Tab-separated table of C-alpha atoms in Angstrom:
chain	number	residue	atom	x	y	z
A	27	MET	CA	95.306	84.508	126.712
A	28	GLN	CA	97.346	81.134	126.487
A	29	LEU	CA	101.206	81.548	126.222
A	30	ARG	CA	101.004	79.427	123.219
A	31	THR	CA	98.493	81.450	121.676
A	32	LEU	CA	100.102	84.521	122.107
A	33	ILE	CA	103.676	83.517	121.086
A	34	PRO	CA	103.221	80.480	118.637
A	35	SER	CA	106.876	79.949	118.244
A	36	LEU	CA	107.516	79.088	121.935
A	37	PRO	CA	109.514	75.847	122.284
A	38	GLN	CA	107.424	72.942	123.622
A	39	ALA	CA	109.972	72.389	126.369
A	40	LEU	CA	109.578	75.780	127.631
A	41	VAL	CA	105.894	75.732	127.504
A	42	ASP	CA	105.931	72.451	129.522
A	43	ALA	CA	108.402	73.803	131.972
A	44	LEU	CA	106.255	76.778	132.610
A	45	ASP	CA	103.011	74.586	132.945
A	46	ALA	CA	104.721	72.612	135.627
A	47	GLN	CA	105.147	75.911	137.639
A	48	GLY	CA	101.369	76.928	136.927
A	49	ILE	CA	102.335	79.613	134.573
A	50	ARG	CA	100.063	79.163	131.463
A	51	THR	CA	98.666	82.588	130.572
A	52	ASP	CA	100.308	86.011	129.969
A	53	ALA	CA	98.612	87.019	133.504
A	54	ASP	CA	100.379	84.180	135.135
A	55	LEU	CA	103.557	85.087	133.504
A	56	LEU	CA	103.361	88.632	134.164
A	57	PHE	CA	101.274	88.874	137.778
A	58	SER	CA	101.863	85.609	139.482
A	59	SER	CA	105.408	86.307	140.824
A	60	SER	CA	108.498	88.262	139.999
A	61	SER	CA	110.199	87.043	136.685
A	62	THR	CA	113.327	86.097	138.720
A	63	ASP	CA	111.306	83.930	140.996
A	64	ILE	CA	109.678	82.219	138.060
A	65	PHE	CA	112.941	81.821	136.227
A	66	LYS	CA	114.901	80.173	139.521
A	67	LYS	CA	111.909	77.502	139.361
A	68	LEU	CA	112.794	76.488	135.962
A	69	PRO	CA	114.929	73.274	135.145
A	70	THR	CA	118.671	74.217	134.378
A	71	GLY	CA	119.154	74.661	130.799
A	72	THR	CA	115.582	75.205	129.695
A	73	ILE	CA	116.391	78.904	128.921
A	74	SER	CA	118.894	81.661	129.626
A	75	LEU	CA	118.141	84.441	131.652
A	76	ARG	CA	118.526	87.194	129.050
A	77	GLU	CA	116.159	85.002	126.656
A	78	PHE	CA	113.700	84.538	129.581
A	79	ASN	CA	113.623	88.442	130.117
A	80	GLU	CA	113.073	88.914	126.534
A	81	LEU	CA	110.197	86.595	126.510
A	82	VAL	CA	108.649	88.322	129.463
A	83	ALA	CA	109.107	91.698	127.374
A	84	GLN	CA	107.718	90.294	124.350
A	85	VAL	CA	104.671	88.965	126.427
A	86	THR	CA	104.077	92.598	127.863
A	87	GLU	CA	104.150	94.188	124.526
A	88	ARG	CA	101.724	91.779	123.039
A	89	ALA	CA	99.242	91.456	126.119
A	90	SER	CA	99.089	95.330	126.606
A	91	ALA	CA	96.571	97.735	124.950
A	92	PRO	CA	98.298	99.659	122.443
A	93	ALA	CA	99.181	103.323	123.584
A	94	VAL	CA	98.407	106.137	121.227
A	95	ARG	CA	99.274	109.746	121.974
A	96	GLY	CA	96.443	112.343	121.778
A	97	ASP	CA	98.484	114.786	119.438
A	98	GLU	CA	98.947	111.689	117.119
A	99	VAL	CA	95.234	110.782	117.085
A	100	PHE	CA	94.442	114.502	116.258
A	101	THR	CA	96.972	114.535	113.433
A	102	ALA	CA	95.625	111.558	111.844
A	103	GLU	CA	91.904	112.660	112.227
A	104	THR	CA	92.745	115.983	110.632
A	105	LYS	CA	94.749	114.581	107.987
A	106	ILE	CA	91.549	112.226	107.111
A	107	ARG	CA	89.232	115.082	106.945
A	108	GLU	CA	91.462	117.382	105.330
A	109	ASP	CA	93.084	115.073	102.559
A	110	ILE	CA	90.812	111.810	102.105
A	111	ILE	CA	87.487	113.021	100.512
A	112	ASP	CA	84.208	110.859	101.249
A	113	GLU	CA	83.142	111.145	97.561
A	114	ASP	CA	86.295	109.601	96.216
A	115	PHE	CA	85.876	106.345	98.440
A	116	HIS	CA	82.487	105.587	97.201
A	117	THR	CA	81.622	102.692	94.936
A	118	GLY	CA	79.358	105.073	92.643
A	119	LEU	CA	76.458	102.770	93.538
A	120	PRO	CA	74.250	104.842	95.672
A	121	LYS	CA	71.936	102.477	97.353
A	122	LEU	CA	75.012	100.580	98.370
A	123	ASP	CA	77.023	103.604	99.436
A	124	GLU	CA	74.195	104.461	101.652
A	125	LEU	CA	74.280	101.021	103.245
A	126	LEU	CA	78.055	101.010	103.619
A	127	GLY	CA	78.352	104.582	105.026
A	128	GLY	CA	80.864	105.389	102.572
A	129	LEU	CA	84.317	103.606	102.678
A	130	SER	CA	86.380	106.452	103.739
A	131	PRO	CA	89.741	105.314	105.480
A	132	PRO	CA	90.554	104.039	107.971
A	133	ARG	CA	88.263	101.072	107.252
A	134	VAL	CA	88.877	97.179	106.896
A	135	VAL	CA	86.055	95.764	105.200
A	136	GLU	CA	85.068	92.308	104.256
A	137	ILE	CA	83.533	91.182	100.818
A	138	SER	CA	82.132	87.619	100.835
A	139	GLY	CA	79.899	85.693	98.722
A	140	ASP	CA	79.664	82.600	96.272
A	141	ARG	CA	82.087	82.313	93.334
A	142	GLY	CA	80.596	84.710	90.621
A	143	SER	CA	78.706	86.898	92.881
A	144	GLY	CA	80.656	90.012	91.951
A	145	LYS	CA	83.108	90.391	94.738
A	146	THR	CA	86.198	91.086	92.432
A	147	THR	CA	84.275	93.259	90.253
A	148	LEU	CA	82.709	95.487	92.871
A	149	ALA	CA	86.061	95.926	94.493
A	150	LEU	CA	87.978	96.937	91.290
A	151	GLN	CA	85.049	99.348	90.355
A	152	LEU	CA	85.889	101.084	93.886
A	153	VAL	CA	89.454	101.144	93.192
A	154	LEU	CA	89.076	102.226	89.370
A	155	ARG	CA	86.868	104.820	90.520
A	156	HIS	CA	89.086	106.445	93.119
A	157	LEU	CA	92.175	106.258	90.900
A	158	SER	CA	90.507	107.946	88.146
A	159	ARG	CA	89.450	110.834	90.596
A	160	VAL	CA	92.502	111.508	92.508
A	161	HIS	CA	95.559	111.725	90.646
A	162	ASP	CA	98.104	111.546	93.508
A	163	SER	CA	96.711	108.499	95.030
A	164	SER	CA	97.685	104.757	94.357
A	165	ALA	CA	96.336	101.217	95.118
A	166	LEU	CA	97.706	97.857	96.039
A	167	TRP	CA	96.059	94.872	94.769
A	168	ILE	CA	97.241	91.412	96.380
A	169	ASP	CA	96.296	88.527	94.264
A	170	THR	CA	96.373	85.268	95.975
A	171	THR	CA	95.137	83.034	93.249
A	172	GLY	CA	97.170	84.379	90.171
A	173	ASP	CA	94.032	85.228	88.271
A	174	SER	CA	91.765	87.491	90.131
A	175	LEU	CA	92.886	90.693	88.194
A	176	SER	CA	92.626	90.019	84.249
A	177	PRO	CA	93.367	92.865	81.814
A	178	GLU	CA	90.068	92.270	80.340
A	179	ARG	CA	88.216	93.441	83.526
A	180	VAL	CA	90.139	96.364	83.891
A	181	SER	CA	89.645	97.176	80.313
A	182	THR	CA	85.695	96.895	80.645
A	183	LEU	CA	85.432	99.019	83.806
A	184	LEU	CA	88.121	101.791	83.327
A	185	PRO	CA	85.835	103.601	80.294
A	186	LEU	CA	83.097	104.068	82.737
A	187	TYR	CA	85.077	106.434	84.967
A	188	GLU	CA	86.862	108.202	82.164
A	189	ASP	CA	83.506	109.405	81.216
A	190	GLU	CA	82.171	110.084	84.562
A	191	VAL	CA	85.529	112.052	85.434
A	192	ARG	CA	85.459	114.301	82.366
A	193	THR	CA	81.837	115.133	82.770
A	194	ARG	CA	82.088	116.325	86.249
A	195	SER	CA	81.334	120.130	86.721
A	196	SER	CA	82.811	120.462	90.294
A	197	THR	CA	85.113	118.173	92.701
A	198	LYS	CA	85.921	117.952	96.107
A	199	ILE	CA	89.692	117.093	95.418
A	200	THR	CA	90.414	120.781	95.502
A	201	THR	CA	88.301	123.855	96.187
A	202	SER	CA	87.376	124.154	92.340
A	203	TYR	CA	87.389	121.647	89.493
A	204	ASP	CA	90.672	121.324	88.091
A	205	PRO	CA	90.615	119.789	84.529
A	206	TRP	CA	94.281	119.200	84.358
A	207	ALA	CA	94.153	116.968	87.471
A	208	ALA	CA	91.114	115.026	86.413
A	209	CYS	CA	92.660	114.246	83.021
A	210	GLN	CA	95.876	113.499	84.793
A	211	ALA	CA	94.039	111.046	87.119
A	212	VAL	CA	92.275	109.138	84.047
A	213	SER	CA	95.315	108.858	82.135
A	214	SER	CA	97.531	107.514	84.849
A	215	ALA	CA	95.094	105.193	86.699
A	216	LEU	CA	96.374	102.025	85.343
A	217	GLU	CA	99.948	103.112	86.105
A	218	ARG	CA	99.066	103.757	89.627
A	219	LEU	CA	97.459	100.021	90.451
A	220	GLN	CA	100.101	98.062	91.724
A	221	VAL	CA	99.643	94.417	91.781
A	222	ALA	CA	101.651	91.942	93.941
A	223	MET	CA	101.179	88.045	93.860
A	224	ALA	CA	101.079	86.411	97.478
A	225	PHE	CA	100.088	82.657	97.538
A	226	ASP	CA	100.769	82.190	101.391
A	227	ILE	CA	100.387	84.076	104.438
A	228	GLU	CA	104.147	84.758	104.728
A	229	ALA	CA	104.087	86.257	101.241
A	230	ALA	CA	101.239	88.516	101.876
A	231	GLN	CA	102.914	89.762	105.122
A	232	GLU	CA	106.289	90.248	103.152
A	233	VAL	CA	104.122	92.580	100.713
A	234	LEU	CA	102.501	94.555	103.462
A	235	GLU	CA	105.724	94.945	105.473
A	236	SER	CA	107.186	96.298	102.260
A	237	MET	CA	104.227	98.772	101.560
A	238	ARG	CA	104.497	99.787	105.570
A	239	GLU	CA	108.378	100.710	105.227
A	240	SER	CA	107.492	102.527	101.912
A	241	LEU	CA	104.958	104.513	103.609
A	242	SER	CA	106.976	104.998	106.758
A	243	SER	CA	110.272	106.200	104.921
A	244	ASP	CA	108.429	108.875	102.772
A	245	PRO	CA	105.315	110.065	104.386
A	246	THR	CA	105.595	113.174	101.990
A	247	SER	CA	105.712	111.077	98.694
A	248	ALA	CA	103.534	112.744	95.794
A	249	LEU	CA	102.210	109.243	95.215
A	250	VAL	CA	100.685	107.590	98.327
A	251	ILE	CA	98.618	104.294	98.560
A	252	ARG	CA	95.384	104.695	99.912
A	253	CYS	CA	93.451	101.615	99.023
A	254	VAL	CA	94.479	97.895	99.452
A	255	VAL	CA	92.695	94.748	97.896
A	256	ILE	CA	93.269	91.280	99.178
A	257	ASP	CA	91.848	88.932	96.602
A	258	THR	CA	91.059	86.674	98.006
A	259	ILE	CA	92.200	86.068	101.724
A	260	THR	CA	90.464	82.558	102.047
A	261	PRO	CA	93.403	80.617	100.458
A	262	LEU	CA	95.855	82.487	102.801
A	263	ILE	CA	94.074	81.429	106.202
A	264	GLY	CA	91.810	78.609	105.298
A	265	PRO	CA	94.547	75.804	105.112
A	266	LEU	CA	95.860	76.934	108.682
A	267	LEU	CA	92.838	76.658	110.455
A	268	SER	CA	91.990	73.259	112.177
A	269	ALA	CA	89.602	72.089	114.637
A	270	VAL	CA	92.342	70.466	116.961
A	271	SER	CA	94.682	73.526	117.079
A	272	SER	CA	94.475	77.405	117.746
A	273	HIS	CA	97.616	78.078	115.828
A	274	GLY	CA	95.799	79.064	112.662
A	275	HIS	CA	93.237	80.848	114.565
A	276	ALA	CA	95.907	83.071	116.246
A	277	VAL	CA	97.844	83.374	112.777
A	278	MET	CA	94.522	84.657	111.365
A	279	THR	CA	93.848	87.118	114.294
A	280	THR	CA	97.402	88.363	114.474
A	281	PHE	CA	97.329	88.971	110.547
A	282	MET	CA	93.823	90.938	110.540
A	283	ARG	CA	95.204	93.093	113.488
A	284	GLU	CA	98.061	94.002	111.190
A	285	LEU	CA	95.843	95.129	108.496
A	286	ARG	CA	93.750	97.374	111.299
A	287	SER	CA	97.125	98.849	112.312
A	288	LEU	CA	98.034	99.695	108.737
A	289	ALA	CA	94.702	101.182	107.915
A	290	ASN	CA	94.915	103.224	111.150
A	291	ARG	CA	98.404	104.582	110.750
A	292	PHE	CA	98.427	105.290	106.868
A	293	SER	CA	94.823	106.225	106.573
A	294	LEU	CA	93.874	103.246	104.153
A	295	THR	CA	90.726	101.733	103.074
A	296	ILE	CA	91.483	97.780	102.890
A	297	LEU	CA	89.011	95.411	101.112
A	298	VAL	CA	89.283	91.878	102.086
A	299	ILE	CA	87.538	89.511	99.668
A	300	ASN	CA	86.350	86.136	101.189
A	301	SER	CA	85.094	83.137	99.700
A	302	SER	CA	81.745	81.048	101.365
A	303	THR	CA	80.825	77.904	102.943
A	304	GLY	CA	77.597	76.371	103.977
A	305	ALA	CA	75.405	77.462	106.927
A	306	ALA	CA	72.991	74.685	107.749
A	307	PRO	CA	70.062	75.112	108.349
A	308	ARG	CA	70.275	78.764	107.547
A	309	ASN	CA	72.472	82.020	108.144
A	310	ARG	CA	71.243	83.913	110.986
A	311	ASP	CA	73.192	86.814	110.148
A	312	SER	CA	71.087	87.300	106.946
A	313	ALA	CA	67.919	89.173	106.495
A	314	PHE	CA	66.514	86.185	104.575
A	315	PHE	CA	65.384	83.031	105.877
A	316	ALA	CA	66.452	81.358	102.486
A	317	THR	CA	70.233	82.177	102.930
A	318	ASP	CA	72.027	78.920	103.630
A	319	ARG	CA	75.560	80.179	102.793
A	320	LYS	CA	77.983	82.367	104.791
A	321	PRO	CA	81.468	83.538	104.806
A	322	ALA	CA	84.380	81.305	105.120
A	323	LEU	CA	87.206	81.266	107.656
A	324	GLY	CA	84.809	80.948	110.773
A	325	PRO	CA	82.369	83.070	113.178
A	326	SER	CA	85.143	85.018	114.609
A	327	PHE	CA	86.441	86.343	111.204
A	328	THR	CA	83.728	88.625	111.065
A	329	PHE	CA	84.473	90.548	114.259
A	330	LEU	CA	87.889	91.444	112.811
A	331	THR	CA	86.734	93.876	110.205
A	332	ASP	CA	84.579	96.970	110.425
A	333	THR	CA	81.826	95.573	107.968
A	334	THR	CA	80.589	92.379	106.431
A	335	LEU	CA	79.327	92.694	102.802
A	336	TRP	CA	77.698	89.612	101.389
A	337	LEU	CA	76.803	89.394	97.743
A	338	THR	CA	74.330	86.923	96.387
A	339	LYS	CA	73.868	86.455	92.762
A	340	HIS	CA	70.131	85.648	91.341
A	341	GLY	CA	68.991	84.709	88.012
A	342	THR	CA	67.629	87.381	85.275
A	343	GLU	CA	64.546	89.130	85.937
A	344	GLY	CA	61.801	90.675	83.853
A	345	GLY	CA	62.566	91.548	80.262
A	346	ASP	CA	66.302	92.281	80.754
A	347	LYS	CA	68.352	88.725	79.987
A	348	THR	CA	71.394	90.135	79.937
A	349	ALA	CA	71.872	91.297	83.840
A	350	ASN	CA	71.931	89.031	86.618
A	351	THR	CA	70.478	90.491	89.908
A	352	VAL	CA	72.774	90.867	92.945
A	353	VAL	CA	71.540	91.358	96.334
A	354	ALA	CA	74.088	93.178	98.472
A	355	GLU	CA	73.347	92.594	102.286
A	356	ILE	CA	75.106	94.183	105.369
A	357	PHE	CA	75.760	90.983	107.624
A	358	ARG	CA	77.537	93.192	110.362
A	359	SER	CA	78.767	96.743	110.559
A	360	ARG	CA	80.098	98.944	113.220
A	361	LYS	CA	79.373	102.300	111.261
A	362	THR	CA	75.785	101.460	109.816
A	363	ARG	CA	72.872	99.383	110.395
A	364	SER	CA	73.370	95.571	110.025
A	365	ARG	CA	70.854	93.044	108.224
A	366	THR	CA	70.136	95.881	105.552
A	367	TRP	CA	70.142	95.204	101.725
A	368	CYS	CA	69.854	96.572	98.434
A	369	THR	CA	69.668	94.866	94.972
A	370	LEU	CA	72.311	95.617	92.177
A	371	LYS	CA	72.548	94.571	88.422
A	372	LEU	CA	75.690	92.503	87.087
A	373	ARG	CA	75.726	93.123	83.422
A	374	GLN	CA	78.799	92.119	81.327
A	375	GLY	CA	81.173	92.225	84.121
A	376	ILE	CA	79.859	95.757	85.375
A	377	MET	CA	78.131	96.093	88.590
A	378	ARG	CA	75.009	98.725	88.356
A	379	SER	CA	72.261	100.324	90.392
A	380	GLY	CA	69.094	98.354	90.999
A	381	GLY	CA	66.557	98.588	93.526
A	382	GLN	CA	66.341	98.612	97.452
A	383	SER	CA	64.630	96.745	100.023
């Protein structure tokens, strides 16, 4: 990888000096010669030896594959199987849950679509359903526009899960149904939904770093974040992308790798909501020939998540004039089949089950 891409903050004078010595990539810096020999060939005053050694160490760390101890992997997998219950990370829409293969952590899922297609509604339904069923879990919602999470939306959706939880006859949260825990989960759901504003990438990184520190400092806390929603990621990354510079792409890749690291380390389900852009003449990832839209942020973004879920809103059908049909389609998935789809109903701000292909 190019050094400038790997470490965007490198001074231009140092980049030019290394380029003059034929050092352009991480492989050139690490394997072409010893670091001492490379440093000796640099013009005097370009960089101190201590700073150069720190640069080599930084490049080595970023270019290396992350090492994971076997006992840490085993412990993490055991925790996921014992403490995180599949049923509690479902949307509650059976056909969609089947397409997604559930949303149990660690997962990073992209939800894309045009404005008004139900992206935020779907994410909010998942979060509220989870919080209403697990009394010791919390969620973090990162709002990048200032208006994605309105009280009206929450007040519309929460009663759905109050009724659902109260009528359950059994649960997988514990070995037997616990009415006290169920009622506590419902009554405290909104208290455990944390909302943070982040209007640029730096602010979003600060929020995530604060969460990381919190989870790391007290891993045995009685209340643990299990779900993170970024609504939406487009205004954070979009302004940085450019056809004449790779800096924005490097920032996007680094940010998504941070999300992946958080999901793996702390057993998180992370939902990343993305906007759409044109796809002329058609989107080849779609099962439908008429699809002429695609997720924003470029073709490489979809490979930085586990699943890309695409929502398309259509008009009303049949005798029901109060509900819009929404087609939910899996463009790409590491866990289930791609190019599969089902239909949902969006009625009065609530996503409900429809049919399937």
